[in-house]
Amino acid sequence: MTDLRRVADRVEIRAAVERMQGLWEFFVQTVHPGVVRLDGDTATGRAYVAEFGRMRDGSSHQNHAVYHDRYQRTPDGWKFTGRVYEVTYLDNTPLAGSTPRTIAEVRARIAADMEPTA
Protein backbone atom coordinates (compact mmCIF):
# COMPACT_ATOMS: atom_id res chain seq x y z
CA MET A 1 0.00 0.00 0.00
CA THR A 2 1.36 3.41 -0.92
CA ASP A 3 0.81 6.22 1.56
CA LEU A 4 1.09 9.59 -0.18
CA ARG A 5 0.65 12.84 1.68
CA ARG A 6 0.92 16.32 0.34
CA VAL A 7 1.69 19.33 2.47
CA ALA A 8 1.87 22.62 0.65
CA ASP A 9 2.79 25.40 3.04
CA ARG A 10 4.37 26.19 6.41
CA VAL A 11 1.10 25.75 8.32
CA GLU A 12 0.49 22.28 6.84
CA ILE A 13 4.13 21.25 7.33
CA ARG A 14 4.09 22.31 10.98
CA ALA A 15 0.78 20.53 11.63
CA ALA A 16 2.06 17.33 10.01
CA VAL A 17 5.29 17.38 12.04
CA GLU A 18 3.43 18.04 15.29
CA ARG A 19 1.00 15.19 14.53
CA MET A 20 3.88 12.81 13.84
CA GLN A 21 5.78 13.86 16.98
CA GLY A 22 2.80 12.77 19.05
CA LEU A 23 3.03 9.25 17.60
CA TRP A 24 6.71 8.56 18.43
CA GLU A 25 8.27 7.24 21.64
CA PHE A 26 11.55 8.23 20.02
CA PHE A 27 12.71 9.05 16.52
CA VAL A 28 16.14 9.64 14.96
CA GLN A 29 16.65 11.10 11.49
CA THR A 30 20.04 11.68 9.90
CA VAL A 31 20.24 13.58 6.62
CA HIS A 32 23.28 13.28 4.38
CA PRO A 33 23.89 15.83 1.63
CA GLY A 34 23.84 14.70 -1.96
CA VAL A 35 24.20 16.53 -5.25
CA VAL A 36 22.87 20.02 -6.00
CA ARG A 37 22.68 21.07 -9.65
CA LEU A 38 22.48 24.80 -10.33
CA ASP A 39 20.75 26.19 -13.39
CA GLY A 40 20.75 29.98 -13.12
CA ASP A 41 18.24 31.00 -10.47
CA THR A 42 16.85 27.49 -10.06
CA ALA A 43 18.40 24.29 -8.78
CA THR A 44 17.60 20.67 -8.05
CA GLY A 45 19.11 18.54 -5.33
CA ARG A 46 19.04 15.29 -3.44
CA ALA A 47 19.57 14.53 0.23
CA TYR A 48 19.81 11.00 1.61
CA VAL A 49 17.96 10.12 4.81
CA ALA A 50 18.21 7.33 7.38
CA GLU A 51 15.50 7.11 10.04
CA PHE A 52 14.59 4.82 12.89
CA GLY A 53 12.34 4.94 15.89
CA ARG A 54 9.65 3.34 17.95
CA MET A 55 6.05 4.45 17.98
CA ARG A 56 4.07 4.89 21.21
CA ASP A 57 2.02 1.82 20.21
CA GLY A 58 5.22 -0.29 20.39
CA SER A 59 5.72 -0.73 16.62
CA SER A 60 9.12 0.09 15.12
CA HIS A 61 10.25 1.81 11.99
CA GLN A 62 13.53 1.96 10.06
CA ASN A 63 14.02 3.32 6.58
CA HIS A 64 16.37 4.84 4.07
CA ALA A 65 15.00 7.53 1.79
CA VAL A 66 15.86 10.30 -0.62
CA TYR A 67 14.61 13.88 -0.65
CA HIS A 68 14.27 15.13 -4.24
CA ASP A 69 14.33 18.93 -3.95
CA ARG A 70 13.71 21.95 -6.17
CA TYR A 71 15.01 25.40 -5.22
CA GLN A 72 14.56 28.98 -6.44
CA ARG A 73 16.89 31.92 -5.82
CA THR A 74 14.94 34.87 -4.37
CA PRO A 75 16.01 38.31 -3.13
CA ASP A 76 16.04 36.71 0.36
CA GLY A 77 18.22 33.76 -0.70
CA TRP A 78 17.53 30.24 -1.91
CA LYS A 79 14.08 28.80 -1.08
CA PHE A 80 12.51 25.39 -1.51
CA THR A 81 9.90 25.23 -4.26
CA GLY A 82 9.28 21.51 -3.97
CA ARG A 83 10.31 18.40 -2.11
CA VAL A 84 9.45 14.75 -2.78
CA TYR A 85 10.31 12.15 -0.14
CA GLU A 86 11.05 8.71 -1.66
CA VAL A 87 11.44 5.75 0.70
CA THR A 88 13.97 3.34 -0.83
CA TYR A 89 14.10 0.79 2.03
CA LEU A 90 11.61 0.08 4.81
CA ASP A 91 11.87 -2.28 7.78
CA ASN A 92 9.16 -2.55 10.45
CA THR A 93 10.91 -5.33 12.38
CA PRO A 94 10.78 -4.57 16.12
CA LEU A 95 13.91 -2.74 17.30
CA ALA A 96 15.95 -4.93 19.62
CA GLY A 97 17.57 -2.10 21.58
CA SER A 98 16.28 0.35 24.12
CA THR A 99 16.73 4.00 24.96
CA PRO A 100 19.23 4.37 27.82
CA ARG A 101 17.64 7.52 29.25
CA THR A 102 14.48 9.56 29.17
CA ILE A 103 14.42 12.77 27.16
CA ALA A 104 14.36 14.73 30.45
CA GLU A 105 17.56 12.96 31.58
CA VAL A 106 19.25 13.71 28.26
CA ARG A 107 18.26 17.40 28.41
CA ALA A 108 19.50 17.68 32.02
CA ARG A 109 22.85 16.13 31.04
CA ILE A 110 23.24 18.50 28.09
CA ALA A 111 22.40 21.48 30.30
CA ALA A 112 24.95 20.31 32.91
CA ASP A 113 27.63 19.82 30.23
CA MET A 114 27.05 23.37 28.99
CA GLU A 115 27.48 25.00 32.42
CA PRO A 116 30.55 27.23 32.55
CA THR A 117 33.44 25.79 34.52
CA ALA A 118 35.20 27.78 37.23
CSV table of N, CA, C and O in Angstrom, one decimal, residues 2 9 15 19 29 39 43 51 66 69 83 89 97 99 105-106 108 115:
chain,number,residue,atom,x,y,z
A,2,THR,N,0.6,2.2,-0.9
A,2,THR,CA,1.4,3.4,-0.9
A,2,THR,C,0.6,4.5,-0.1
A,2,THR,O,-0.6,4.7,-0.3
A,9,ASP,N,2.3,24.1,2.5
A,9,ASP,CA,2.8,25.4,3.0
A,9,ASP,C,3.3,25.2,4.5
A,9,ASP,O,3.2,24.1,5.0
A,15,ALA,N,1.8,21.4,11.1
A,15,ALA,CA,0.8,20.5,11.6
A,15,ALA,C,1.1,19.1,11.4
A,15,ALA,O,0.9,18.2,12.3
A,19,ARG,N,1.8,16.4,14.5
A,19,ARG,CA,1.0,15.2,14.5
A,19,ARG,C,1.9,14.0,14.6
A,19,ARG,O,1.7,13.1,15.5
A,29,GLN,N,16.5,10.9,12.9
A,29,GLN,CA,16.7,11.1,11.5
A,29,GLN,C,18.0,11.7,11.2
A,29,GLN,O,18.4,12.7,11.9
A,39,ASP,N,21.1,25.8,-12.0
A,39,ASP,CA,20.8,26.2,-13.4
A,39,ASP,C,20.2,27.6,-13.3
A,39,ASP,O,19.0,27.9,-13.2
A,43,ALA,N,17.5,25.4,-9.1
A,43,ALA,CA,18.4,24.3,-8.8
A,43,ALA,C,17.6,23.1,-8.4
A,43,ALA,O,16.4,23.2,-8.0
A,51,GLU,N,16.4,6.9,8.9
A,51,GLU,CA,15.5,7.1,10.0
A,51,GLU,C,15.2,5.8,10.8
A,51,GLU,O,15.2,4.7,10.2
A,66,VAL,N,15.2,9.2,0.1
A,66,VAL,CA,15.9,10.3,-0.6
A,66,VAL,C,14.9,11.5,-0.7
A,66,VAL,O,13.7,11.3,-1.0
A,69,ASP,N,14.7,17.5,-4.2
A,69,ASP,CA,14.3,18.9,-4.0
A,69,ASP,C,14.4,19.8,-5.2
A,69,ASP,O,15.2,19.6,-6.1
A,83,ARG,N,9.6,19.5,-2.7
A,83,ARG,CA,10.3,18.4,-2.1
A,83,ARG,C,9.5,17.1,-2.2
A,83,ARG,O,8.3,17.1,-1.8
A,89,TYR,N,14.0,2.0,1.2
A,89,TYR,CA,14.1,0.8,2.0
A,89,TYR,C,13.3,1.0,3.3
A,89,TYR,O,13.3,2.0,3.9
A,97,GLY,N,17.0,-2.9,20.5
A,97,GLY,CA,17.6,-2.1,21.6
A,97,GLY,C,16.6,-1.3,22.4
A,97,GLY,O,15.4,-1.5,22.3
A,99,THR,N,16.2,2.7,24.7
A,99,THR,CA,16.7,4.0,25.0
A,99,THR,C,17.3,4.0,26.4
A,99,THR,O,16.7,3.5,27.3
A,105,GLU,N,16.2,13.2,31.1
A,105,GLU,CA,17.6,13.0,31.6
A,105,GLU,C,18.6,13.4,30.6
A,105,GLU,O,19.6,14.0,31.0
A,106,VAL,N,18.3,13.2,29.3
A,106,VAL,CA,19.3,13.7,28.3
A,106,VAL,C,19.4,15.2,28.3
A,106,VAL,O,20.5,15.8,28.3
A,108,ALA,N,18.8,17.3,30.8
A,108,ALA,CA,19.5,17.7,32.0
A,108,ALA,C,21.0,17.5,31.9
A,108,ALA,O,21.8,18.3,32.3
A,115,GLU,N,27.2,24.0,31.3
A,115,GLU,CA,27.5,25.0,32.4
A,115,GLU,C,28.9,25.5,32.3
A,115,GLU,O,29.8,24.6,32.1
